[in-house]
Short mmCIF file of N, CA and C in Angstrom, two decimals:
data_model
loop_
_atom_site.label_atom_id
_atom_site.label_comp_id
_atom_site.label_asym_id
_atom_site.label_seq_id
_atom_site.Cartn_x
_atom_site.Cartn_y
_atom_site.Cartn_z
N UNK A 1 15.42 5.95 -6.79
CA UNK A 1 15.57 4.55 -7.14
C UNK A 1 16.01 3.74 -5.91
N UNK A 2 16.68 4.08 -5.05
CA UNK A 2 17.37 3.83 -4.10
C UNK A 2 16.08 3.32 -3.14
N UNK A 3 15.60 4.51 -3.23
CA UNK A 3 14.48 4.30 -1.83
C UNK A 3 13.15 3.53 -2.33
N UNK A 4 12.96 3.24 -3.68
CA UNK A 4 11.90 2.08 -4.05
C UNK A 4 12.51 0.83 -3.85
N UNK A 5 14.12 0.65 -4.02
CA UNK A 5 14.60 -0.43 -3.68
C UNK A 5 14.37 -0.91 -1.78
N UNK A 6 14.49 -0.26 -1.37
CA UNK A 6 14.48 -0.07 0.02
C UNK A 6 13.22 -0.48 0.43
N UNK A 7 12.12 0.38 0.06
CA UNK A 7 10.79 0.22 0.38
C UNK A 7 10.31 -1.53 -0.05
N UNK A 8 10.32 -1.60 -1.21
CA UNK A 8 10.04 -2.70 -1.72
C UNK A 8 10.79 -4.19 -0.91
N UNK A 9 12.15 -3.78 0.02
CA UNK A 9 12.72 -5.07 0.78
C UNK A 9 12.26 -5.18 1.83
N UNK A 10 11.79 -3.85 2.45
CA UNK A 10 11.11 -3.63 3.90
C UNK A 10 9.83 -4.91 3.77
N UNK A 11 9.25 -4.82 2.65
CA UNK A 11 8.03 -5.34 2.50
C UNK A 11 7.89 -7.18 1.04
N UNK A 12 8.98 -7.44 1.35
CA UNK A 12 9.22 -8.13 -0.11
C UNK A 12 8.85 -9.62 0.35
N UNK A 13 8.69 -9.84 1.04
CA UNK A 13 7.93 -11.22 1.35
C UNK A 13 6.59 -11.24 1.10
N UNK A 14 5.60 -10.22 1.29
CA UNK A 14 4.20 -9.89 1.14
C UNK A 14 4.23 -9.39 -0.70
N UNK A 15 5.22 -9.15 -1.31
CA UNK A 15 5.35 -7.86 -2.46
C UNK A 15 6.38 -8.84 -3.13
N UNK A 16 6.66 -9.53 -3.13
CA UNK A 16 7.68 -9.90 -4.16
C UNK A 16 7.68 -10.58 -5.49
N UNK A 17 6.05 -10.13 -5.79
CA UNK A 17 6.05 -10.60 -7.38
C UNK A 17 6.20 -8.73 -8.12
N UNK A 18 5.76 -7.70 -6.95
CA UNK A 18 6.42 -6.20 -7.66
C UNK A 18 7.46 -6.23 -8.04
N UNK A 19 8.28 -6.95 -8.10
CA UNK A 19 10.18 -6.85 -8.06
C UNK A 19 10.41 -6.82 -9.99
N UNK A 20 9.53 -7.13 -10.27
CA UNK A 20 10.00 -6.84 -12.47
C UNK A 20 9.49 -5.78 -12.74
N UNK A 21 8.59 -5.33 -11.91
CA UNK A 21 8.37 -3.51 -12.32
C UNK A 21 9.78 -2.70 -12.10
N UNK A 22 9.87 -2.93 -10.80
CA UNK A 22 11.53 -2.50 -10.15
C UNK A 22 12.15 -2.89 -11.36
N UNK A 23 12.59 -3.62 -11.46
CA UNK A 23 13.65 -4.46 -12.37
C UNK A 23 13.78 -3.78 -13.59
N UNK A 24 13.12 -4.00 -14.28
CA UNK A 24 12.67 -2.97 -15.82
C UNK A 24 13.19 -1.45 -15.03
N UNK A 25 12.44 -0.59 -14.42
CA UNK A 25 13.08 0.59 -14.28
C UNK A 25 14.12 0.81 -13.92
N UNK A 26 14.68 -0.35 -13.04
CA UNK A 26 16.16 0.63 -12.66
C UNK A 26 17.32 -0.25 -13.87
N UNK A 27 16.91 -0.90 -14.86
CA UNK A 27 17.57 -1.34 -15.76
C UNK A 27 17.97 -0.54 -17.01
N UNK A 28 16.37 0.06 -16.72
CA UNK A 28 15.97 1.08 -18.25
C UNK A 28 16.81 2.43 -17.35
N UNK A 29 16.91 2.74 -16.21
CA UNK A 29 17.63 4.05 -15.65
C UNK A 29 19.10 4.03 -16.15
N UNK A 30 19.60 2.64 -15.63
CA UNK A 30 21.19 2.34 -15.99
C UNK A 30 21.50 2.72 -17.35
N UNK A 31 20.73 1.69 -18.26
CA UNK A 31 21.24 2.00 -19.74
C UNK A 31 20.33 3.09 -20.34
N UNK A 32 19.76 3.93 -19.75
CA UNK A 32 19.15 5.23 -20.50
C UNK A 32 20.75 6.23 -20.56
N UNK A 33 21.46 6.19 -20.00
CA UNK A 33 23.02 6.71 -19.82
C UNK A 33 23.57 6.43 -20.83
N UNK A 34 23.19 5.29 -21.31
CA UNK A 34 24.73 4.70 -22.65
C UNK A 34 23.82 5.44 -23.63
N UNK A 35 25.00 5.57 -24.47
CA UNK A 35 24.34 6.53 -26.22
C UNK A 35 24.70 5.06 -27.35
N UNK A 36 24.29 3.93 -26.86
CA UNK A 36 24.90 2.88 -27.83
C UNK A 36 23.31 1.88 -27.83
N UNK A 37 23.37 2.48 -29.44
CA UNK A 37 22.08 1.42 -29.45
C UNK A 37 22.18 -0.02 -29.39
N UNK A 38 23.07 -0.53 -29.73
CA UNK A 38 23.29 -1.85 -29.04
C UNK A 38 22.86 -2.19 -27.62
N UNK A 39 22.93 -1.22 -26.93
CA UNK A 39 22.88 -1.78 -25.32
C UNK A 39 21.32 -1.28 -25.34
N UNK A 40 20.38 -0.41 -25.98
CA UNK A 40 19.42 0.14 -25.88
C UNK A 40 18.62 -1.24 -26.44
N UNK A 41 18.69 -1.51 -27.65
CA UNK A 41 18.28 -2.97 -28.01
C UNK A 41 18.34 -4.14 -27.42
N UNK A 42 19.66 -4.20 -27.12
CA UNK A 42 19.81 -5.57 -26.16
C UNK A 42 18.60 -5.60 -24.83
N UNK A 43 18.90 -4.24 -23.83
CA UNK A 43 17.85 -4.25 -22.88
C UNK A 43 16.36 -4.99 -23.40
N UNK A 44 15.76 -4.72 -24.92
CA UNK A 44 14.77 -5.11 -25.70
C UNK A 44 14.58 -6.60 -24.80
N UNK A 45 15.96 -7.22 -25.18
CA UNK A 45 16.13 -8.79 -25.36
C UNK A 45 15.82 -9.33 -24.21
N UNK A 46 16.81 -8.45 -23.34
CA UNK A 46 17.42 -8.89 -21.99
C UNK A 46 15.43 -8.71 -21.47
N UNK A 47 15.07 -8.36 -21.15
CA UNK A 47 13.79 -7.87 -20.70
C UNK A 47 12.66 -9.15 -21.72
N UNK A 48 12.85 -8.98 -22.32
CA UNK A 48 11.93 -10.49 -22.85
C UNK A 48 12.88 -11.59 -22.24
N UNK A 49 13.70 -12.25 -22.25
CA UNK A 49 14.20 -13.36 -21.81
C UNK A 49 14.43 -13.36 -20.43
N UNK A 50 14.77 -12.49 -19.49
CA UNK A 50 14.02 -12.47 -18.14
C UNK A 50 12.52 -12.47 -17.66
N UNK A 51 12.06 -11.94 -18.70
CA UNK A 51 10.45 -12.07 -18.45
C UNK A 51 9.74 -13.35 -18.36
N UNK A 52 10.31 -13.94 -19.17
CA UNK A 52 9.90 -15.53 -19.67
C UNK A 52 10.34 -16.28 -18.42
N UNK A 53 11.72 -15.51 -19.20
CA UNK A 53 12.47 -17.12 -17.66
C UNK A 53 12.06 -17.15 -16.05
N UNK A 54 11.74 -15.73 -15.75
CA UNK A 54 10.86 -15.78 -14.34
C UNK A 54 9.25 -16.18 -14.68
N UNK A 55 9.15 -16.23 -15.53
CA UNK A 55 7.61 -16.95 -15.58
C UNK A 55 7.90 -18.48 -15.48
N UNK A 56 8.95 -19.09 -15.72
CA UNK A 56 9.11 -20.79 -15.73
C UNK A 56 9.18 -20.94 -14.87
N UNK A 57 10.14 -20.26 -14.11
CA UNK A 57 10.31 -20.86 -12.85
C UNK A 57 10.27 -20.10 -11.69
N UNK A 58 9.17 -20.29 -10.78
CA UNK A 58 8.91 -19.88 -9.83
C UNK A 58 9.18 -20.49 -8.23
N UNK A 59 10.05 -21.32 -8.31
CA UNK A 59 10.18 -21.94 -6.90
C UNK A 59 10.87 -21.13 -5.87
N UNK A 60 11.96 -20.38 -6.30
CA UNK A 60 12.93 -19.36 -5.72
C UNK A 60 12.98 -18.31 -5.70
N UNK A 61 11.64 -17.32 -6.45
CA UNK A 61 11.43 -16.29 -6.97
C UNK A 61 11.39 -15.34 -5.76
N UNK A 62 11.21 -15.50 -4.51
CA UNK A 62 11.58 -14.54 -3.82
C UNK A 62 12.76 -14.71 -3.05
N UNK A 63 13.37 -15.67 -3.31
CA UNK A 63 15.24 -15.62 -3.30
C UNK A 63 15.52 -15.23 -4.10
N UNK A 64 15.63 -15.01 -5.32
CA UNK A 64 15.97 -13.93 -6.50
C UNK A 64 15.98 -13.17 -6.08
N UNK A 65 14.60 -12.25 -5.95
CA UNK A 65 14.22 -11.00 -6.16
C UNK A 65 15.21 -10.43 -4.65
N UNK A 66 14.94 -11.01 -4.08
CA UNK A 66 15.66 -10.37 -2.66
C UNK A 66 17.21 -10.66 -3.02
N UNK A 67 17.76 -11.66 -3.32
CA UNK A 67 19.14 -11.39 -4.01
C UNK A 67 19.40 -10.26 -5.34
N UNK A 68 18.72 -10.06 -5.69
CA UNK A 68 18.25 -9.13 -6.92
C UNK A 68 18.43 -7.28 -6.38
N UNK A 69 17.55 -7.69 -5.54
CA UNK A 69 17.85 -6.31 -5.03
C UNK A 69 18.92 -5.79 -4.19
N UNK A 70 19.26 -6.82 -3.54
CA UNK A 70 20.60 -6.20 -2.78
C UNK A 70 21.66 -6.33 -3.84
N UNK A 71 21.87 -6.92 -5.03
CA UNK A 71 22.42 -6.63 -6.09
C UNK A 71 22.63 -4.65 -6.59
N UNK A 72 20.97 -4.65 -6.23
CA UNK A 72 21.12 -3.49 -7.18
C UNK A 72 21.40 -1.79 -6.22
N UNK A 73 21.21 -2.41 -5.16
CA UNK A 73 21.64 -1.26 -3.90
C UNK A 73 23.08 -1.24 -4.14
N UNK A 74 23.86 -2.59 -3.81
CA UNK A 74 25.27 -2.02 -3.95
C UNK A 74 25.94 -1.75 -4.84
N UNK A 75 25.29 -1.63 -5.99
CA UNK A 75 25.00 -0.69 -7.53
C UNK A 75 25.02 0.34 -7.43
N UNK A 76 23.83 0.23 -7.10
CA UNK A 76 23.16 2.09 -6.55
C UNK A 76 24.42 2.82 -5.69
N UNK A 77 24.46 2.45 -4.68
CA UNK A 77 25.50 2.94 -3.78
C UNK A 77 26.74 2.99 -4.24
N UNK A 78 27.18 2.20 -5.18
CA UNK A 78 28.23 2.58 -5.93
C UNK A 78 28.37 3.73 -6.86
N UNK A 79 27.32 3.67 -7.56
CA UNK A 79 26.74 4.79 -8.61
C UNK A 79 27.24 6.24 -7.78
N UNK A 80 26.26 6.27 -6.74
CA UNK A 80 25.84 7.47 -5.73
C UNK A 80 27.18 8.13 -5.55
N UNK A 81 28.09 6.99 -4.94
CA UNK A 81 29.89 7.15 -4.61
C UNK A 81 30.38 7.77 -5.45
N UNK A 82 29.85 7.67 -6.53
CA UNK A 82 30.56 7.85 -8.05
C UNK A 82 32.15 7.12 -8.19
N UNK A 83 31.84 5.82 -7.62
CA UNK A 83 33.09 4.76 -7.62
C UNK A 83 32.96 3.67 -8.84
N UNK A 84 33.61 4.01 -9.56
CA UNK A 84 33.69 3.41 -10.95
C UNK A 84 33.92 2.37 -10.72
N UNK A 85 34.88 1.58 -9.96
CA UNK A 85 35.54 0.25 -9.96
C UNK A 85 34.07 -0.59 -9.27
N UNK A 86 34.24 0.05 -8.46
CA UNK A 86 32.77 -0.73 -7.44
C UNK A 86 31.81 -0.61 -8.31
N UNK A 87 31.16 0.49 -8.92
CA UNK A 87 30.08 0.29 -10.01
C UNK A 87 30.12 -0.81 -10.95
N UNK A 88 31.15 -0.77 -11.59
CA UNK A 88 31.75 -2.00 -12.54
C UNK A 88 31.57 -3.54 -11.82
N UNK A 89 32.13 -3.21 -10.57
CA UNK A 89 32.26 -5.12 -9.89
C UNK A 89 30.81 -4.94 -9.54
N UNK A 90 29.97 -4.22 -9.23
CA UNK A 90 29.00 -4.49 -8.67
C UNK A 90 27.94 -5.31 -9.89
N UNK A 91 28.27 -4.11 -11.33
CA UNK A 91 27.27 -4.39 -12.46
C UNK A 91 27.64 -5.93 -13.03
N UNK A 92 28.88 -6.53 -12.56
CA UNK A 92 29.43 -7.64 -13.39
C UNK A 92 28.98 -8.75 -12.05
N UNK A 93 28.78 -8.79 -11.20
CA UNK A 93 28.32 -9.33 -9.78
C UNK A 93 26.29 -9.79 -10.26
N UNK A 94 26.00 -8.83 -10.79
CA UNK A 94 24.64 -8.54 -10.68
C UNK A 94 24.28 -9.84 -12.34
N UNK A 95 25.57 -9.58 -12.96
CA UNK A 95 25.19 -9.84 -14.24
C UNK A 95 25.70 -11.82 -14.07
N UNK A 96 27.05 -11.59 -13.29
CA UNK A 96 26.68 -13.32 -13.26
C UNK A 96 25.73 -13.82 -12.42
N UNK A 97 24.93 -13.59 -11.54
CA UNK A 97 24.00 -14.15 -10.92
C UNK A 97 22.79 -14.42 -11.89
N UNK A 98 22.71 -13.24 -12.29
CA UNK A 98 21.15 -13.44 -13.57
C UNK A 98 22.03 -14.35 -14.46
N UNK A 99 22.80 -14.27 -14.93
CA UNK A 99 23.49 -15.54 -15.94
C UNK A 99 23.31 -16.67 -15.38
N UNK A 100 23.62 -17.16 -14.32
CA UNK A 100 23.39 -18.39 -13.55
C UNK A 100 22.27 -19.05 -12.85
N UNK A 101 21.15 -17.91 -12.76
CA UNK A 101 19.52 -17.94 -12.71
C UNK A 101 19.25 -18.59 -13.83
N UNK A 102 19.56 -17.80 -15.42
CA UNK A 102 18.95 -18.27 -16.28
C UNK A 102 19.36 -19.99 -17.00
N UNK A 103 20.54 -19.98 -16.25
CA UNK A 103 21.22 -21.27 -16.90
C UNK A 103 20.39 -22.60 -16.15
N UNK A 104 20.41 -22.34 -14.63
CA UNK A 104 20.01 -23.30 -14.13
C UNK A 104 18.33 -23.46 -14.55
N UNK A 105 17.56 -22.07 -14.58
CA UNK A 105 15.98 -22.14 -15.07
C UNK A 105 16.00 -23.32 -16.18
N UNK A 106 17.30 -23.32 -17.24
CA UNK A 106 17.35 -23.71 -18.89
C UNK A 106 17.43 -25.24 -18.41
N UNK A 107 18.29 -25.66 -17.23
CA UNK A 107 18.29 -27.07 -17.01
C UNK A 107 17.75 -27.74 -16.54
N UNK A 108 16.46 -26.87 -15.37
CA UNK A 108 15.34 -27.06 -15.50
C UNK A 108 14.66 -27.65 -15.91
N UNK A 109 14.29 -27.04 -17.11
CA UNK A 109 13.32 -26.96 -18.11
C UNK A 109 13.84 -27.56 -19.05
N UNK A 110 14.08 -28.75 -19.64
CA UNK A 110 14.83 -29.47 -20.40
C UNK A 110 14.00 -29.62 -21.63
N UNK A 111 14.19 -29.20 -22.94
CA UNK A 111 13.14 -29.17 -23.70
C UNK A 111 13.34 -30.29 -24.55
N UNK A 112 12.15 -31.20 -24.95
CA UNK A 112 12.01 -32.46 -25.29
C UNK A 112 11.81 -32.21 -27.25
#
């Protein structure tokens, strides 16, 4: 996972509409771990309402994705550490940015 993240930044200016294939797998890797169908469902959600919301708005989409991924390296690398605290700040780091992607996409897009 590590090294598709890697590969994919080497090259993410030419490649950076690949970044929701990435995305979906190393999302579906994380919560394939939890035994709570809640979080198994939610991913359902979370994965349609990112899907959408990067389809609205495309002006920054490879500032995302490249913020996106170095999100998910120092994830990864936390994971790898097996450093719980850092895993945790990293996953709550990763999670307000997409919170604040989707808020600003919503104000955006002001629906009439």
């Amino acid at each position: 996972m590590k090294r598709e993240h890697e590969d994919l930044k080497s090259v993410l200016e030419e490649r950076y509409h690949d970044f929701s294939l990435l995305d979906e797998k190393f999302h579906s890797a994380v919560n394939s771990v939890v035994k709570n169908r809640f979080v198994l469902e939610a991913q359902k959600l979370i994965k349609l309402i990112f899907n959408y919301h990067y389809m609205w708005d495309k002006r920054d989409e490879l500032e995302r994705n490249a913020a996106a991924i170095e999100e998910h390296l120092e994830w990864i690398d936390a994971m790898l550490d097996k450093d719980g605290a850092r895993s945790e700040a990293a996953a709550l780091k990763h999670l307000r940015r997409s919170k604040e992607t989707l808020l600003q996409s919503l104000r955006v897009h002001k629906f009439a």
